[in-house]
Amino acid sequence: MIGPLLEQGLPALGLEPPAGAVERLDRYAQLLLEKNQVMNLTAITEPEQVARLHMLDCAALLNVCPLEGRRLLDVGTGAGFPGMVLKILVPSLDVTLLDSLNKRLDWLVETCGALGLHGVRTVHARAEEKSHDPAFREQFDAVTSRAVAELRTLCELCLPYVKVGGVFLAMKSVDSDGELSAAGPAMEALGGRLEAVSDYEIPGTEV
């Protein structure tokens, strides 16, 4: 369904997918759109847009931070973005998907089974509450969040999970300078600092 777009788009991002990754991403997209007919998982329903605005957008994170062998938490994972895409492209990544809606997590467990993915766990919880659990607080090399909340709130939700020396990868749209400025005090109060702002263009789009 979207295999050809991924075969073109991933190298355009400078990424070389591991064996079987394109096929898994393609199958993931099929399962997503099938389930979306009975459960609200995504507002993006055209296969080409799923390829570009979900799969390739998430894959672009791999140009920001190496994730091989790391432990990653995806906060507010929704339909599994970016955590599932990153796991498919980096098989050695240990992924925890956290979401407040159990129905989405049940579907992600089924999807992992269908894709033959191992090293993925799901956690049904609110991010602001689970961060007080010693098994989660400051335990992750990388924490991701995509399209969940404005940046100041995201810092408060996500930074408590990041271990010392780890990274929080906040996926935001363009024109987020105002959010970035407003989030400064929260970053500092939580022991974080801005390391970089990385802009990128998704292959096949103008964003």
GROMACS .gro file of C-alpha atoms in nm:
model
  207
    1MET     CA    1   0.000   0.000   0.000
    2ILE     CA    2   0.260   0.260   0.105
    3GLY     CA    3   0.576   0.056   0.051
    4PRO     CA    4   0.699   0.248  -0.256
    5LEU     CA    5   0.660   0.583  -0.079
    6LEU     CA    6   0.861   0.457   0.216
    7GLU     CA    7   1.126   0.305  -0.008
    8GLN     CA    8   1.177   0.650  -0.158
    9GLY     CA    9   1.116   0.860   0.151
   10LEU     CA   10   1.339   0.686   0.406
   11PRO     CA   11   1.659   0.719   0.196
   12ALA     CA   12   1.559   1.080   0.122
   13LEU     CA   13   1.579   1.133   0.499
   14GLY     CA   14   1.922   0.971   0.498
   15LEU     CA   15   1.793   0.654   0.661
   16GLU     CA   16   1.862   0.295   0.563
   17PRO     CA   17   1.582   0.077   0.701
   18PRO     CA   18   1.670  -0.269   0.832
   19ALA     CA   19   1.550  -0.578   0.650
   20GLY     CA   20   1.173  -0.616   0.663
   21ALA     CA   21   1.111  -0.269   0.808
   22VAL     CA   22   0.934  -0.126   0.504
   23GLU     CA   23   0.704  -0.428   0.490
   24ARG     CA   24   0.625  -0.389   0.861
   25LEU     CA   25   0.552  -0.018   0.826
   26ASP     CA   26   0.328  -0.092   0.531
   27ARG     CA   27   0.137  -0.356   0.728
   28TYR     CA   28   0.117  -0.121   1.027
   29ALA     CA   29  -0.046   0.141   0.802
   30GLN     CA   30  -0.297  -0.116   0.674
   31LEU     CA   31  -0.391  -0.222   1.026
   32LEU     CA   32  -0.419   0.142   1.134
   33LEU     CA   33  -0.659   0.236   0.856
   34GLU     CA   34  -0.866  -0.080   0.903
   35LYS     CA   35  -0.905  -0.018   1.276
   36ASN     CA   36  -0.969   0.351   1.220
   37GLN     CA   37  -1.302   0.260   1.062
   38VAL     CA   38  -1.433   0.154   1.404
   39MET     CA   39  -1.202   0.343   1.643
   40ASN     CA   40  -1.076   0.699   1.622
   41LEU     CA   41  -0.700   0.649   1.585
   42THR     CA   42  -0.607   0.911   1.327
   43ALA     CA   43  -0.764   1.198   1.134
   44ILE     CA   44  -0.530   1.114   0.845
   45THR     CA   45  -0.701   0.851   0.631
   46GLU     CA   46  -0.531   0.867   0.291
   47PRO     CA   47  -0.256   0.603   0.262
   48GLU     CA   48  -0.012   0.848   0.102
   49GLN     CA   49  -0.063   1.094   0.387
   50VAL     CA   50  -0.021   0.818   0.645
   51ALA     CA   51   0.312   0.736   0.482
   52ARG     CA   52   0.435   1.094   0.485
   53LEU     CA   53   0.271   1.261   0.783
   54HIS     CA   54   0.292   0.965   1.020
   55MET     CA   55   0.562   0.719   0.914
   56LEU     CA   56   0.822   0.949   0.759
   57ASP     CA   57   0.758   1.228   1.009
   58CYS     CA   58   0.830   0.991   1.299
   59ALA     CA   59   1.128   0.836   1.121
   60ALA     CA   60   1.291   1.179   1.095
   61LEU     CA   61   1.360   1.165   1.470
   62LEU     CA   62   1.640   0.918   1.397
   63ASN     CA   63   1.841   1.204   1.246
   64VAL     CA   64   1.816   1.392   1.573
   65CYS     CA   65   1.924   1.127   1.822
   66PRO     CA   66   2.078   0.778   1.791
   67LEU     CA   67   1.849   0.526   1.958
   68GLU     CA   68   2.019   0.189   1.908
   69GLY     CA   69   2.002  -0.016   2.225
   70ARG     CA   70   1.831   0.264   2.417
   71ARG     CA   71   1.526   0.255   2.643
   72LEU     CA   72   1.249   0.480   2.515
   73LEU     CA   73   0.916   0.594   2.660
   74ASP     CA   74   0.650   0.732   2.424
   75VAL     CA   75   0.412   0.952   2.626
   76GLY     CA   76   0.057   0.984   2.495
   77THR     CA   77   0.140   0.734   2.222
   78GLY     CA   78  -0.212   0.727   2.071
   79ALA     CA   79  -0.189   0.505   1.765
   80GLY     CA   80   0.178   0.437   1.837
   81PHE     CA   81   0.346   0.747   1.699
   82PRO     CA   82   0.637   0.784   1.713
   83GLY     CA   83   0.721   0.483   1.934
   84MET     CA   84   0.607   0.204   1.702
   85VAL     CA   85   0.773   0.354   1.395
   86LEU     CA   86   1.100   0.399   1.583
   87LYS     CA   87   1.088   0.040   1.709
   88ILE     CA   88   1.035  -0.095   1.357
   89LEU     CA   89   1.328   0.108   1.225
   90VAL     CA   90   1.554   0.039   1.526
   91PRO     CA   91   1.486  -0.321   1.635
   92SER     CA   92   1.729  -0.297   1.931
   93LEU     CA   93   1.522  -0.016   2.084
   94ASP     CA   94   1.335  -0.105   2.404
   95VAL     CA   95   1.000   0.075   2.380
   96THR     CA   96   0.732   0.154   2.636
   97LEU     CA   97   0.407   0.301   2.504
   98LEU     CA   98   0.212   0.504   2.760
   99ASP     CA   99  -0.144   0.619   2.704
  100SER     CA  100  -0.453   0.700   2.910
  101LEU     CA  101  -0.691   0.511   2.678
  102ASN     CA  102  -0.677   0.136   2.723
  103LYS     CA  103  -0.857   0.058   2.397
  104ARG     CA  104  -0.574   0.211   2.198
  105LEU     CA  105  -0.318   0.012   2.394
  106ASP     CA  106  -0.510  -0.312   2.338
  107TRP     CA  107  -0.496  -0.244   1.965
  108LEU     CA  108  -0.123  -0.172   1.984
  109VAL     CA  109  -0.062  -0.504   2.161
  110GLU     CA  110  -0.253  -0.682   1.884
  111THR     CA  111  -0.057  -0.489   1.623
  112CYS     CA  112   0.277  -0.580   1.778
  113GLY     CA  113   0.170  -0.944   1.759
  114ALA     CA  114   0.068  -0.910   1.396
  115LEU     CA  115   0.399  -0.744   1.310
  116GLY     CA  116   0.612  -0.983   1.514
  117LEU     CA  117   0.755  -0.704   1.727
  118HIS     CA  118   0.925  -0.786   2.056
  119GLY     CA  119   1.060  -0.549   2.318
  120VAL     CA  120   0.748  -0.334   2.324
  121ARG     CA  121   0.535  -0.291   2.636
  122THR     CA  122   0.223  -0.085   2.698
  123VAL     CA  123   0.129   0.109   3.011
  124HIS     CA  124  -0.222   0.233   3.080
  125ALA     CA  125  -0.181   0.546   3.292
  126ARG     CA  126  -0.192   0.922   3.302
  127ALA     CA  127   0.153   1.064   3.240
  128GLU     CA  128   0.141   1.308   3.532
  129GLU     CA  129   0.063   1.024   3.774
  130LYS     CA  130   0.291   0.748   3.644
  131SER     CA  131   0.599   0.972   3.671
  132HIS     CA  132   0.584   0.930   4.050
  133ASP     CA  133   0.639   0.554   4.015
  134PRO     CA  134   1.005   0.478   4.101
  135ALA     CA  135   1.011   0.214   3.827
  136PHE     CA  136   0.947   0.490   3.573
  137ARG     CA  137   1.083   0.814   3.716
  138GLU     CA  138   1.423   0.904   3.563
  139GLN     CA  139   1.448   0.559   3.404
  140PHE     CA  140   1.453   0.628   3.028
  141ASP     CA  141   1.733   0.720   2.790
  142ALA     CA  142   1.484   0.896   2.564
  143VAL     CA  143   1.127   1.017   2.602
  144THR     CA  144   0.913   1.114   2.304
  145SER     CA  145   0.581   1.289   2.267
  146ARG     CA  146   0.399   1.394   1.952
  147ALA     CA  147   0.093   1.617   1.917
  148VAL     CA  148  -0.005   1.582   2.283
  149ALA     CA  149   0.008   1.930   2.439
  150GLU     CA  150   0.188   2.263   2.429
  151LEU     CA  151   0.556   2.246   2.511
  152ARG     CA  152   0.550   2.384   2.865
  153THR     CA  153   0.298   2.118   2.966
  154LEU     CA  154   0.494   1.852   2.780
  155CYS     CA  155   0.807   1.938   2.977
  156GLU     CA  156   0.617   1.894   3.302
  157LEU     CA  157   0.474   1.562   3.184
  158CYS     CA  158   0.781   1.412   3.021
  159LEU     CA  159   1.103   1.540   3.176
  160PRO     CA  160   1.048   1.351   3.506
  161TYR     CA  161   1.086   1.024   3.312
  162VAL     CA  162   1.424   1.116   3.158
  163LYS     CA  163   1.732   0.975   3.328
  164VAL     CA  164   2.034   1.195   3.392
  165GLY     CA  165   2.208   1.241   3.058
  166GLY     CA  166   1.899   1.135   2.864
  167VAL     CA  167   1.691   1.331   2.613
  168PHE     CA  168   1.335   1.446   2.571
  169LEU     CA  169   1.242   1.458   2.201
  170ALA     CA  170   0.939   1.684   2.168
  171MET     CA  171   0.782   1.671   1.823
  172LYS     CA  172   0.626   2.009   1.748
  173SER     CA  173   0.499   2.177   1.434
  174VAL     CA  174   0.665   2.474   1.269
  175ASP     CA  175   0.627   2.820   1.425
  176SER     CA  176   0.667   2.692   1.779
  177ASP     CA  177   0.906   2.968   1.892
  178GLY     CA  178   0.649   3.110   2.132
  179GLU     CA  179   0.597   2.773   2.297
  180LEU     CA  180   0.971   2.728   2.324
  181SER     CA  181   1.017   3.058   2.504
  182ALA     CA  182   0.727   2.992   2.740
  183ALA     CA  183   0.865   2.646   2.824
  184GLY     CA  184   1.206   2.775   2.935
  185PRO     CA  185   1.128   2.814   3.307
  186ALA     CA  186   0.965   2.468   3.323
  187MET     CA  187   1.268   2.308   3.156
  188GLU     CA  188   1.504   2.472   3.402
  189ALA     CA  189   1.291   2.390   3.707
  190LEU     CA  190   1.285   2.023   3.603
  191GLY     CA  191   1.660   2.003   3.549
  192GLY     CA  192   1.652   2.015   3.171
  193ARG     CA  193   1.804   2.244   2.912
  194LEU     CA  194   1.742   2.309   2.546
  195GLU     CA  195   2.006   2.125   2.344
  196ALA     CA  196   1.888   2.190   1.990
  197VAL     CA  197   1.596   2.276   1.768
  198SER     CA  198   1.594   2.055   1.459
  199ASP     CA  199   1.385   2.145   1.156
  200TYR     CA  200   1.333   1.901   0.871
  201GLU     CA  201   1.126   1.857   0.559
  202ILE     CA  202   0.918   1.545   0.513
  203PRO     CA  203   0.991   1.397   0.169
  204GLY     CA  204   0.703   1.451  -0.071
  205THR     CA  205   0.555   1.742   0.124
  206GLU     CA  206   0.623   2.109   0.179
  207VAL     CA  207   0.636   2.076   0.559
   0.00000   0.00000   0.00000
